PDB file of C-alpha atoms in Angstrom:
ATOM      1  CA  UNK A   1     -95.143 -93.523  15.192  1.00  0.00           C
ATOM      2  CA  UNK A   2     -95.122 -97.115  16.466  1.00  0.00           C
ATOM      3  CA  UNK A   3     -92.827 -99.998  15.527  1.00  0.00           C
ATOM      4  CA  UNK A   4     -94.284-103.257  14.026  1.00  0.00           C
ATOM      5  CA  UNK A   5     -94.071-106.347  16.163  1.00  0.00           C
ATOM      6  CA  UNK A   6     -92.264-108.503  13.577  1.00  0.00           C
ATOM      7  CA  UNK A   7     -88.924-109.566  14.912  1.00  0.00           C
ATOM      8  CA  UNK A   8     -86.854-108.284  11.987  1.00  0.00           C
ATOM      9  CA  UNK A   9     -88.246-104.682  12.024  1.00  0.00           C
ATOM     10  CA  UNK A  10     -87.666-103.192  15.534  1.00  0.00           C
ATOM     11  CA  UNK A  11     -84.004-102.327  14.976  1.00  0.00           C
ATOM     12  CA  UNK A  12     -84.749-100.528  11.704  1.00  0.00           C
ATOM     13  CA  UNK A  13     -87.750 -98.785  13.236  1.00  0.00           C
ATOM     14  CA  UNK A  14     -85.774 -97.497  16.209  1.00  0.00           C
ATOM     15  CA  UNK A  15     -83.133 -96.171  13.828  1.00  0.00           C
ATOM     16  CA  UNK A  16     -85.803 -94.232  11.913  1.00  0.00           C
ATOM     17  CA  UNK A  17     -87.276 -92.855  15.148  1.00  0.00           C
ATOM     18  CA  UNK A  18     -83.854 -91.632  16.250  1.00  0.00           C
ATOM     19  CA  UNK A  19     -83.322 -89.920  12.892  1.00  0.00           C
ATOM     20  CA  UNK A  20     -86.697 -88.153  13.077  1.00  0.00           C
ATOM     21  CA  UNK A  21     -86.048 -87.010  16.664  1.00  0.00           C
ATOM     22  CA  UNK A  22     -82.625 -85.663  15.718  1.00  0.00           C
ATOM     23  CA  UNK A  23     -84.155 -83.722  12.820  1.00  0.00           C
ATOM     24  CA  UNK A  24     -86.778 -82.182  15.127  1.00  0.00           C
ATOM     25  CA  UNK A  25     -84.150 -81.154  17.665  1.00  0.00           C
ATOM     26  CA  UNK A  26     -82.043 -79.519  14.962  1.00  0.00           C
ATOM     27  CA  UNK A  27     -84.929 -77.672  13.332  1.00  0.00           C
ATOM     28  CA  UNK A  28     -86.661 -76.520  16.554  1.00  0.00           C
ATOM     29  CA  UNK A  29     -84.037 -73.976  17.687  1.00  0.00           C
ATOM     30  CA  UNK A  30     -83.829 -72.522  14.197  1.00  0.00           C
ATOM     31  CA  UNK A  31     -87.594 -72.152  14.076  1.00  0.00           C
ATOM     32  CA  UNK A  32     -87.593 -70.615  17.554  1.00  0.00           C
ATOM     33  CA  UNK A  33     -85.057 -67.923  16.637  1.00  0.00           C
ATOM     34  CA  UNK A  34     -86.849 -64.618  16.200  1.00  0.00           C
ATOM     35  CA  UNK A  35     -85.539 -61.160  15.598  1.00  0.00           C
ATOM     36  CA  UNK A  36     -86.710 -58.193  17.629  1.00  0.00           C
ATOM     37  CA  UNK A  37     -88.299 -55.989  14.980  1.00  0.00           C
ATOM     38  CA  UNK A  38     -89.880 -52.915  16.545  1.00  0.00           C
ATOM     39  CA  UNK A  39     -90.293 -49.172  15.970  1.00  0.00           C
ATOM     40  CA  UNK A  40     -87.601 -47.014  17.538  1.00  0.00           C
ATOM     41  CA  UNK A  41     -90.279 -45.349  19.675  1.00  0.00           C
ATOM     42  CA  UNK A  42     -91.376 -48.279  21.819  1.00  0.00           C
ATOM     43  CA  UNK A  43     -94.108 -46.206  23.448  1.00  0.00           C
ATOM     44  CA  UNK A  44     -96.231 -46.909  20.349  1.00  0.00           C
ATOM     45  CA  UNK A  45     -96.378 -50.542  21.527  1.00  0.00           C
ATOM     46  CA  UNK A  46     -98.310 -52.030  24.417  1.00  0.00           C
ATOM     47  CA  UNK A  47     -96.428 -52.709  27.646  1.00  0.00           C
ATOM     48  CA  UNK A  48     -96.415 -56.464  26.951  1.00  0.00           C
ATOM     49  CA  UNK A  49     -95.067 -55.933  23.420  1.00  0.00           C
ATOM     50  CA  UNK A  50     -92.354 -53.655  24.772  1.00  0.00           C
ATOM     51  CA  UNK A  51     -91.263 -56.433  27.128  1.00  0.00           C
ATOM     52  CA  UNK A  52     -91.411 -58.973  24.310  1.00  0.00           C
ATOM     53  CA  UNK A  53     -89.196 -57.100  21.826  1.00  0.00           C
ATOM     54  CA  UNK A  54     -86.681 -56.104  24.508  1.00  0.00           C
ATOM     55  CA  UNK A  55     -86.473 -59.726  25.655  1.00  0.00           C
ATOM     56  CA  UNK A  56     -85.982 -60.892  22.065  1.00  0.00           C
ATOM     57  CA  UNK A  57     -83.230 -58.320  21.486  1.00  0.00           C
ATOM     58  CA  UNK A  58     -81.378 -59.486  24.587  1.00  0.00           C
ATOM     59  CA  UNK A  59     -81.821 -63.114  23.528  1.00  0.00           C
ATOM     60  CA  UNK A  60     -80.468 -62.322  20.077  1.00  0.00           C
ATOM     61  CA  UNK A  61     -77.399 -60.444  21.335  1.00  0.00           C
ATOM     62  CA  UNK A  62     -76.608 -62.931  24.123  1.00  0.00           C
ATOM     63  CA  UNK A  63     -76.893 -66.064  22.005  1.00  0.00           C
ATOM     64  CA  UNK A  64     -80.168 -67.244  23.479  1.00  0.00           C
ATOM     65  CA  UNK A  65     -79.944 -66.225  27.146  1.00  0.00           C
ATOM     66  CA  UNK A  66     -82.997 -64.889  28.995  1.00  0.00           C
ATOM     67  CA  UNK A  67     -82.848 -61.256  30.063  1.00  0.00           C
ATOM     68  CA  UNK A  68     -82.668 -60.802  33.879  1.00  0.00           C
ATOM     69  CA  UNK A  69     -85.943 -59.567  35.343  1.00  0.00           C
ATOM     70  CA  UNK A  70     -84.408 -56.468  36.928  1.00  0.00           C
ATOM     71  CA  UNK A  71     -82.700 -55.468  33.669  1.00  0.00           C
ATOM     72  CA  UNK A  72     -85.947 -55.870  31.735  1.00  0.00           C
ATOM     73  CA  UNK A  73     -87.798 -53.747  34.299  1.00  0.00           C
ATOM     74  CA  UNK A  74     -85.062 -51.107  34.087  1.00  0.00           C
ATOM     75  CA  UNK A  75     -85.516 -50.825  30.317  1.00  0.00           C
ATOM     76  CA  UNK A  76     -89.307 -50.684  30.581  1.00  0.00           C
ATOM     77  CA  UNK A  77     -89.006 -47.882  33.150  1.00  0.00           C
ATOM     78  CA  UNK A  78     -86.690 -45.888  30.890  1.00  0.00           C
ATOM     79  CA  UNK A  79     -88.958 -46.325  27.859  1.00  0.00           C
ATOM     80  CA  UNK A  80     -92.041 -45.089  29.691  1.00  0.00           C
ATOM     81  CA  UNK A  81     -90.463 -42.520  32.005  1.00  0.00           C
ATOM     82  CA  UNK A  82     -87.398 -41.209  30.169  1.00  0.00           C
ATOM     83  CA  UNK A  83     -88.430 -41.789  26.542  1.00  0.00           C
ATOM     84  CA  UNK A  84     -85.555 -44.137  25.745  1.00  0.00           C
ATOM     85  CA  UNK A  85     -85.531 -45.283  22.132  1.00  0.00           C
ATOM     86  CA  UNK A  86     -85.133 -48.897  21.029  1.00  0.00           C
ATOM     87  CA  UNK A  87     -81.744 -48.014  19.523  1.00  0.00           C
ATOM     88  CA  UNK A  88     -80.571 -46.843  22.948  1.00  0.00           C
ATOM     89  CA  UNK A  89     -81.718 -50.078  24.563  1.00  0.00           C
ATOM     90  CA  UNK A  90     -79.920 -52.162  21.925  1.00  0.00           C
ATOM     91  CA  UNK A  91     -76.729 -50.185  22.546  1.00  0.00           C
ATOM     92  CA  UNK A  92     -77.029 -50.605  26.316  1.00  0.00           C
ATOM     93  CA  UNK A  93     -77.622 -54.350  25.991  1.00  0.00           C
ATOM     94  CA  UNK A  94     -74.416 -54.586  23.952  1.00  0.00           C
ATOM     95  CA  UNK A  95     -72.536 -52.749  26.705  1.00  0.00           C
ATOM     96  CA  UNK A  96     -74.078 -54.888  29.468  1.00  0.00           C
ATOM     97  CA  UNK A  97     -72.958 -58.029  27.650  1.00  0.00           C
ATOM     98  CA  UNK A  98     -69.368 -56.796  27.514  1.00  0.00           C
ATOM     99  CA  UNK A  99     -69.491 -55.381  24.001  1.00  0.00           C
ATOM    100  CA  UNK A 100     -69.766 -51.859  22.732  1.00  0.00           C
ATOM    101  CA  UNK A 101     -72.426 -49.827  21.026  1.00  0.00           C
ATOM    102  CA  UNK A 102     -72.519 -50.286  17.270  1.00  0.00           C
ATOM    103  CA  UNK A 103     -70.780 -47.521  15.311  1.00  0.00           C
ATOM    104  CA  UNK A 104     -72.999 -44.938  13.713  1.00  0.00           C
ATOM    105  CA  UNK A 105     -73.060 -44.752   9.935  1.00  0.00           C
ATOM    106  CA  UNK A 106     -71.812 -41.696   8.064  1.00  0.00           C
ATOM    107  CA  UNK A 107     -69.569 -40.602  10.926  1.00  0.00           C
ATOM    108  CA  UNK A 108     -65.906 -39.805  11.493  1.00  0.00           C
ATOM    109  CA  UNK A 109     -64.112 -40.765  14.700  1.00  0.00           C
ATOM    110  CA  UNK A 110     -61.751 -38.129  16.101  1.00  0.00           C
ATOM    111  CA  UNK A 111     -59.762 -38.724  19.302  1.00  0.00           C
ATOM    112  CA  UNK A 112     -57.544 -36.710  21.596  1.00  0.00           C
ATOM    113  CA  UNK A 113     -55.077 -39.220  23.088  1.00  0.00           C
ATOM    114  CA  UNK A 114     -53.177 -38.314  26.275  1.00  0.00           C
ATOM    115  CA  UNK A 115     -54.627 -34.811  26.104  1.00  0.00           C
ATOM    116  CA  UNK A 116     -53.028 -34.005  22.747  1.00  0.00           C
ATOM    117  CA  UNK A 117     -54.960 -31.967  20.185  1.00  0.00           C
ATOM    118  CA  UNK A 118     -56.031 -33.738  17.025  1.00  0.00           C
ATOM    119  CA  UNK A 119     -57.482 -32.400  13.767  1.00  0.00           C
ATOM    120  CA  UNK A 120     -59.520 -34.874  11.703  1.00  0.00           C
ATOM    121  CA  UNK A 121     -60.658 -34.373   8.116  1.00  0.00           C
ATOM    122  CA  UNK A 122     -64.346 -35.015   7.408  1.00  0.00           C
ATOM    123  CA  UNK A 123     -65.964 -35.760   4.028  1.00  0.00           C
ATOM    124  CA  UNK A 124     -68.586 -33.005   4.309  1.00  0.00           C
ATOM    125  CA  UNK A 125     -67.955 -29.319   3.719  1.00  0.00           C
ATOM    126  CA  UNK A 126     -70.225 -27.828   6.359  1.00  0.00           C
ATOM    127  CA  UNK A 127     -70.144 -27.867  10.127  1.00  0.00           C
ATOM    128  CA  UNK A 128     -70.170 -31.028  12.256  1.00  0.00           C
ATOM    129  CA  UNK A 129     -72.077 -32.262  15.291  1.00  0.00           C
ATOM    130  CA  UNK A 130     -71.190 -34.746  18.038  1.00  0.00           C
ATOM    131  CA  UNK A 131     -73.013 -38.052  17.552  1.00  0.00           C
ATOM    132  CA  UNK A 132     -71.351 -40.326  20.107  1.00  0.00           C
ATOM    133  CA  UNK A 133     -68.980 -39.511  22.975  1.00  0.00           C
ATOM    134  CA  UNK A 134     -66.435 -42.300  23.379  1.00  0.00           C
ATOM    135  CA  UNK A 135     -64.400 -40.857  26.234  1.00  0.00           C
ATOM    136  CA  UNK A 136     -64.998 -40.432  29.941  1.00  0.00           C
ATOM    137  CA  UNK A 137     -63.626 -36.900  29.549  1.00  0.00           C
ATOM    138  CA  UNK A 138     -66.460 -34.574  28.449  1.00  0.00           C
ATOM    139  CA  UNK A 139     -66.711 -33.489  24.807  1.00  0.00           C
ATOM    140  CA  UNK A 140     -68.008 -29.931  25.130  1.00  0.00           C
ATOM    141  CA  UNK A 141     -68.300 -27.913  21.934  1.00  0.00           C
ATOM    142  CA  UNK A 142     -66.132 -24.801  22.041  1.00  0.00           C
ATOM    143  CA  UNK A 143     -64.029 -26.186  24.884  1.00  0.00           C
ATOM    144  CA  UNK A 144     -62.796 -29.678  24.036  1.00  0.00           C
ATOM    145  CA  UNK A 145     -63.966 -29.892  20.419  1.00  0.00           C
ATOM    146  CA  UNK A 146     -64.936 -27.564  17.633  1.00  0.00           C
ATOM    147  CA  UNK A 147     -66.013 -27.756  14.010  1.00  0.00           C
ATOM    148  CA  UNK A 148     -64.472 -26.078  10.989  1.00  0.00           C
ATOM    149  CA  UNK A 149     -65.354 -26.561   7.311  1.00  0.00           C
ATOM    150  CA  UNK A 150     -63.995 -29.944   6.281  1.00  0.00           C
ATOM    151  CA  UNK A 151     -62.488 -30.842   9.643  1.00  0.00           C
ATOM    152  CA  UNK A 152     -63.054 -31.395  13.361  1.00  0.00           C
ATOM    153  CA  UNK A 153     -60.688 -30.406  16.175  1.00  0.00           C
ATOM    154  CA  UNK A 154     -60.587 -32.305  19.487  1.00  0.00           C
ATOM    155  CA  UNK A 155     -58.490 -31.817  22.632  1.00  0.00           C
ATOM    156  CA  UNK A 156     -58.439 -32.379  26.404  1.00  0.00           C
ATOM    157  CA  UNK A 157     -58.973 -36.160  25.947  1.00  0.00           C
ATOM    158  CA  UNK A 158     -62.275 -35.770  24.101  1.00  0.00           C
ATOM    159  CA  UNK A 159     -62.887 -38.807  21.885  1.00  0.00           C
ATOM    160  CA  UNK A 160     -66.025 -38.980  19.800  1.00  0.00           C
ATOM    161  CA  UNK A 161     -67.830 -39.737  16.566  1.00  0.00           C
ATOM    162  CA  UNK A 162     -68.964 -36.776  14.492  1.00  0.00           C
ATOM    163  CA  UNK A 163     -71.441 -36.372  11.645  1.00  0.00           C
ATOM    164  CA  UNK A 164     -72.496 -33.592   9.338  1.00  0.00           C
ATOM    165  CA  UNK A 165     -74.585 -31.014  11.192  1.00  0.00           C
ATOM    166  CA  UNK A 166     -76.941 -31.040   8.231  1.00  0.00           C
ATOM    167  CA  UNK A 167     -77.607 -34.773   8.548  1.00  0.00           C
ATOM    168  CA  UNK A 168     -80.870 -35.934  10.098  1.00  0.00           C
ATOM    169  CA  UNK A 169     -80.090 -36.375  13.814  1.00  0.00           C
ATOM    170  CA  UNK A 170     -80.783 -39.670  15.526  1.00  0.00           C
ATOM    171  CA  UNK A 171     -82.037 -40.095  19.085  1.00  0.00           C
ATOM    172  CA  UNK A 172     -79.254 -37.841  20.394  1.00  0.00           C
ATOM    173  CA  UNK A 173     -75.531 -37.955  21.102  1.00  0.00           C
ATOM    174  CA  UNK A 174     -74.417 -40.711  23.408  1.00  0.00           C
ATOM    175  CA  UNK A 175     -71.780 -40.814  26.104  1.00  0.00           C
ATOM    176  CA  UNK A 176     -69.366 -43.602  27.029  1.00  0.00           C
ATOM    177  CA  UNK A 177     -71.769 -46.524  26.830  1.00  0.00           C
ATOM    178  CA  UNK A 178     -74.897 -44.396  26.873  1.00  0.00           C
ATOM    179  CA  UNK A 179     -76.751 -41.305  25.701  1.00  0.00           C
ATOM    180  CA  UNK A 180     -75.766 -37.751  26.476  1.00  0.00           C
ATOM    181  CA  UNK A 181     -78.711 -35.602  27.431  1.00  0.00           C
ATOM    182  CA  UNK A 182     -80.852 -38.725  27.726  1.00  0.00           C
ATOM    183  CA  UNK A 183     -81.423 -39.276  31.419  1.00  0.00           C
ATOM    184  CA  UNK A 184     -82.205 -42.172  33.690  1.00  0.00           C
ATOM    185  CA  UNK A 185     -85.013 -41.775  36.215  1.00  0.00           C
ATOM    186  CA  UNK A 186     -84.162 -43.243  39.614  1.00  0.00           C
ATOM    187  CA  UNK A 187     -86.718 -43.081  42.412  1.00  0.00           C
ATOM    188  CA  UNK A 188     -86.745 -43.857  46.110  1.00  0.00           C
ATOM    189  CA  UNK A 189     -90.342 -44.976  46.721  1.00  0.00           C
ATOM    190  CA  UNK A 190     -91.639 -44.920  50.329  1.00  0.00           C
ATOM    191  CA  UNK A 191     -88.145 -43.760  51.379  1.00  0.00           C
ATOM    192  CA  UNK A 192     -86.644 -47.107  50.384  1.00  0.00           C
ATOM    193  CA  UNK A 193     -83.143 -47.154  48.922  1.00  0.00           C
ATOM    194  CA  UNK A 194     -82.767 -48.062  45.267  1.00  0.00           C
ATOM    195  CA  UNK A 195     -79.822 -48.600  42.940  1.00  0.00           C
ATOM    196  CA  UNK A 196     -80.382 -47.850  39.244  1.00  0.00           C
ATOM    197  CA  UNK A 197     -78.102 -48.905  36.406  1.00  0.00           C
ATOM    198  CA  UNK A 198     -77.047 -46.174  33.976  1.00  0.00           C
ATOM    199  CA  UNK A 199     -75.726 -46.735  30.455  1.00  0.00           C
ATOM    200  CA  UNK A 200     -72.579 -44.611  30.846  1.00  0.00           C
ATOM    201  CA  UNK A 201     -69.409 -45.696  32.607  1.00  0.00           C
ATOM    202  CA  UNK A 202     -68.411 -42.433  34.286  1.00  0.00           C
ATOM    203  CA  UNK A 203     -69.995 -40.414  37.102  1.00  0.00           C
ATOM    204  CA  UNK A 204     -73.535 -39.060  36.975  1.00  0.00           C
ATOM    205  CA  UNK A 205     -75.107 -35.735  37.835  1.00  0.00           C
ATOM    206  CA  UNK A 206     -78.633 -34.753  38.770  1.00  0.00           C
ATOM    207  CA  UNK A 207     -80.428 -33.215  35.783  1.00  0.00           C
ATOM    208  CA  UNK A 208     -83.762 -32.421  37.431  1.00  0.00           C
ATOM    209  CA  UNK A 209     -85.634 -33.444  40.514  1.00  0.00           C
ATOM    210  CA  UNK A 210     -89.096 -34.993  40.068  1.00  0.00           C
ATOM    211  CA  UNK A 211     -92.112 -32.993  41.284  1.00  0.00           C
ATOM    212  CA  UNK A 212     -93.075 -33.907  44.842  1.00  0.00           C
ATOM    213  CA  UNK A 213     -89.706 -35.508  45.568  1.00  0.00           C
ATOM    214  CA  UNK A 214     -87.895 -35.155  48.853  1.00  0.00           C
ATOM    215  CA  UNK A 215     -84.671 -33.105  48.510  1.00  0.00           C
ATOM    216  CA  UNK A 216     -82.065 -34.845  46.352  1.00  0.00           C
ATOM    217  CA  UNK A 217     -78.718 -33.874  47.862  1.00  0.00           C
ATOM    218  CA  UNK A 218     -75.565 -35.512  46.548  1.00  0.00           C
ATOM    219  CA  UNK A 219     -73.768 -37.470  49.248  1.00  0.00           C
ATOM    220  CA  UNK A 220     -76.867 -37.544  51.445  1.00  0.00           C
ATOM    221  CA  UNK A 221     -79.890 -38.778  49.516  1.00  0.00           C
ATOM    222  CA  UNK A 222     -78.192 -39.758  46.270  1.00  0.00           C
ATOM    223  CA  UNK A 223     -74.748 -40.688  45.066  1.00  0.00           C
ATOM    224  CA  UNK A 224     -73.066 -41.766  41.874  1.00  0.00           C
ATOM    225  CA  UNK A 225     -70.947 -44.821  41.196  1.00  0.00           C
ATOM    226  CA  UNK A 226     -69.555 -46.045  37.901  1.00  0.00           C
ATOM    227  CA  UNK A 227     -72.443 -47.597  36.032  1.00  0.00           C
ATOM    228  CA  UNK A 228     -75.117 -46.884  38.620  1.00  0.00           C
ATOM    229  CA  UNK A 229     -76.884 -44.279  40.775  1.00  0.00           C
ATOM    230  CA  UNK A 230     -78.087 -44.747  44.370  1.00  0.00           C
ATOM    231  CA  UNK A 231     -81.110 -42.862  45.755  1.00  0.00           C
ATOM    232  CA  UNK A 232     -82.773 -42.966  49.156  1.00  0.00           C
ATOM    233  CA  UNK A 233     -84.974 -41.093  51.648  1.00  0.00           C
ATOM    234  CA  UNK A 234     -87.611 -40.186  49.045  1.00  0.00           C
ATOM    235  CA  UNK A 235     -85.266 -38.668  46.444  1.00  0.00           C
ATOM    236  CA  UNK A 236     -86.741 -39.042  42.955  1.00  0.00           C
ATOM    237  CA  UNK A 237     -84.922 -37.495  40.025  1.00  0.00           C
ATOM    238  CA  UNK A 238     -83.534 -37.822  36.517  1.00  0.00           C
ATOM    239  CA  UNK A 239     -79.775 -38.279  36.172  1.00  0.00           C
ATOM    240  CA  UNK A 240     -77.441 -37.843  33.201  1.00  0.00           C
ATOM    241  CA  UNK A 241     -73.761 -38.477  32.520  1.00  0.00           C
ATOM    242  CA  UNK A 242     -71.596 -35.922  34.335  1.00  0.00           C
ATOM    243  CA  UNK A 243     -70.127 -34.785  31.018  1.00  0.00           C
ATOM    244  CA  UNK A 244     -73.498 -34.426  29.322  1.00  0.00           C
ATOM    245  CA  UNK A 245     -74.654 -31.072  28.084  1.00  0.00           C
ATOM    246  CA  UNK A 246     -78.079 -30.435  29.541  1.00  0.00           C
ATOM    247  CA  UNK A 247     -80.597 -29.379  26.890  1.00  0.00           C
ATOM    248  CA  UNK A 248     -82.936 -26.559  27.818  1.00  0.00           C
ATOM    249  CA  UNK A 249     -86.350 -27.490  29.182  1.00  0.00           C
ATOM    250  CA  UNK A 250     -89.119 -25.228  28.043  1.00  0.00           C
ATOM    251  CA  UNK A 251     -91.211 -23.531  30.739  1.00  0.00           C
ATOM    252  CA  UNK A 252     -94.924 -24.098  30.887  1.00  0.00           C
ATOM    253  CA  UNK A 253     -96.834 -21.691  28.636  1.00  0.00           C
ATOM    254  CA  UNK A 254     -97.266 -18.405  30.437  1.00  0.00           C
ATOM    255  CA  UNK A 255     -95.125 -19.535  33.372  1.00  0.00           C
ATOM    256  CA  UNK A 256     -92.433 -17.345  34.918  1.00  0.00           C
ATOM    257  CA  UNK A 257     -88.766 -17.759  34.040  1.00  0.00           C
ATOM    258  CA  UNK A 258     -85.892 -16.309  36.091  1.00  0.00           C
ATOM    259  CA  UNK A 259     -82.150 -16.306  35.420  1.00  0.00           C
ATOM    260  CA  UNK A 260     -80.106 -16.357  38.627  1.00  0.00           C
ATOM    261  CA  UNK A 261     -76.286 -16.301  38.652  1.00  0.00           C
ATOM    262  CA  UNK A 262     -73.693 -16.786  41.379  1.00  0.00           C
ATOM    263  CA  UNK A 263     -70.817 -14.447  40.449  1.00  0.00           C
ATOM    264  CA  UNK A 264     -67.329 -15.390  41.655  1.00  0.00           C
ATOM    265  CA  UNK A 265     -68.850 -18.170  43.736  1.00  0.00           C
ATOM    266  CA  UNK A 266     -70.836 -15.791  45.939  1.00  0.00           C
ATOM    267  CA  UNK A 267     -74.375 -16.566  47.066  1.00  0.00           C
ATOM    268  CA  UNK A 268     -77.164 -14.597  45.458  1.00  0.00           C
ATOM    269  CA  UNK A 269     -80.943 -14.445  45.939  1.00  0.00           C
ATOM    270  CA  UNK A 270     -83.264 -13.728  43.001  1.00  0.00           C
ATOM    271  CA  UNK A 271     -86.946 -12.807  43.534  1.00  0.00           C
ATOM    272  CA  UNK A 272     -89.546 -15.400  42.540  1.00  0.00           C
ATOM    273  CA  UNK A 273     -93.192 -14.412  41.953  1.00  0.00           C
ATOM    274  CA  UNK A 274     -95.256 -15.306  45.001  1.00  0.00           C
ATOM    275  CA  UNK A 275     -98.034 -17.838  44.566  1.00  0.00           C
ATOM    276  CA  UNK A 276     -96.674 -19.286  41.310  1.00  0.00           C
ATOM    277  CA  UNK A 277     -95.413 -22.597  42.726  1.00  0.00           C
ATOM    278  CA  UNK A 278     -91.976 -24.090  43.256  1.00  0.00           C
ATOM    279  CA  UNK A 279     -89.454 -23.495  40.452  1.00  0.00           C
ATOM    280  CA  UNK A 280     -87.212 -26.082  38.834  1.00  0.00           C
ATOM    281  CA  UNK A 281     -83.965 -25.781  36.935  1.00  0.00           C
ATOM    282  CA  UNK A 282     -84.848 -25.348  33.263  1.00  0.00           C
ATOM    283  CA  UNK A 283     -81.325 -24.859  31.916  1.00  0.00           C
ATOM    284  CA  UNK A 284     -77.888 -24.804  33.496  1.00  0.00           C
ATOM    285  CA  UNK A 285     -75.950 -21.842  32.097  1.00  0.00           C
ATOM    286  CA  UNK A 286     -72.700 -22.271  34.021  1.00  0.00           C
ATOM    287  CA  UNK A 287     -69.846 -24.749  33.809  1.00  0.00           C
ATOM    288  CA  UNK A 288     -70.256 -25.216  37.570  1.00  0.00           C
ATOM    289  CA  UNK A 289     -72.906 -27.809  38.381  1.00  0.00           C
ATOM    290  CA  UNK A 290     -76.256 -26.571  39.701  1.00  0.00           C
ATOM    291  CA  UNK A 291     -77.473 -29.110  42.280  1.00  0.00           C
ATOM    292  CA  UNK A 292     -80.722 -28.465  44.122  1.00  0.00           C
ATOM    293  CA  UNK A 293     -80.161 -28.273  47.864  1.00  0.00           C
ATOM    294  CA  UNK A 294     -76.435 -27.690  47.456  1.00  0.00           C
ATOM    295  CA  UNK A 295     -75.764 -24.905  44.932  1.00  0.00           C
ATOM    296  CA  UNK A 296     -79.309 -23.662  44.422  1.00  0.00           C
ATOM    297  CA  UNK A 297     -82.624 -23.742  46.248  1.00  0.00           C
ATOM    298  CA  UNK A 298     -85.983 -22.059  46.820  1.00  0.00           C
ATOM    299  CA  UNK A 299     -87.083 -20.261  49.980  1.00  0.00           C
ATOM    300  CA  UNK A 300     -90.704 -19.494  49.055  1.00  0.00           C
ATOM    301  CA  UNK A 301     -90.237 -16.009  47.633  1.00  0.00           C
ATOM    302  CA  UNK A 302     -86.719 -16.215  46.198  1.00  0.00           C
ATOM    303  CA  UNK A 303     -84.320 -18.537  44.372  1.00  0.00           C
ATOM    304  CA  UNK A 304     -80.804 -18.703  45.788  1.00  0.00           C
ATOM    305  CA  UNK A 305     -77.660 -19.792  43.968  1.00  0.00           C
ATOM    306  CA  UNK A 306     -74.060 -20.228  45.137  1.00  0.00           C
ATOM    307  CA  UNK A 307     -70.657 -21.716  44.239  1.00  0.00           C
ATOM    308  CA  UNK A 308     -70.760 -20.447  40.664  1.00  0.00           C
ATOM    309  CA  UNK A 309     -74.145 -21.935  39.707  1.00  0.00           C
ATOM    310  CA  UNK A 310     -75.967 -20.004  37.005  1.00  0.00           C
ATOM    311  CA  UNK A 311     -79.267 -21.172  35.609  1.00  0.00           C
ATOM    312  CA  UNK A 312     -82.634 -20.368  34.163  1.00  0.00           C
ATOM    313  CA  UNK A 313     -85.428 -21.375  36.520  1.00  0.00           C
ATOM    314  CA  UNK A 314     -89.130 -21.820  35.941  1.00  0.00           C
ATOM    315  CA  UNK A 315     -91.835 -24.495  36.205  1.00  0.00           C
TER     316      UNK A 315
END
């Protein structure tokens, strides 16, 4: 648009130009706003589309800010290595921005405050399941919470959201700011140290060591801090919230499976079939943590356990 040269028109023309420019500037942001619509399983998308929808979700929650490169890479790693769902990423973005994960629908919140027991009525008649852990203290069924028809009992500072056990489960129960049983892979590549953010606020524990990793020993090659895990010296492993209940990992078809238990904290060796490869922890059976290199290990022909570790081992 150009203004005529007649002396009485320039002022009016400039006014019209300013009005048009203002309209464009107002409409452009609205047109640029997009919502991050995506399937919950982001692995069905290409890598570039995964990055796009995660970036859009962060932009939407933050009011237009660009997601930091390291945070975007963290989410892409968890999608493709730890099978994080889009709902988990949205919840973690909310936490990282100083908010909290959105409440689940069809749930009842029940909280033990200052260690006191609490009984909460629920609107369903059957048993209940833990959907979201809200406390740093672990919510362990049978120990700090239990279900009865029409009600849920909590104690020992367990605070959580519960749903009907018959309801269709979502991506899994979540801990304080992040998922329970959903791990974060953190890897020291070429022996270089790395710090990985985790979506829970409390301490972490090693769930399973990656094949081919150097020994992951807490306090030596990995350590936990609130909101993050440090690894170094070639340690590569998956970590979960310390209060998370580890789901069983199925052995390979036809592979051996051995249960080995340290009774009263004493060390014990359990035979392992020769020539079948190195075992891994498939399921922790004890309340005491089983940590490879510290409370359990493999000598070539036997699995050893100590300090109360009990687990099912296989590969």
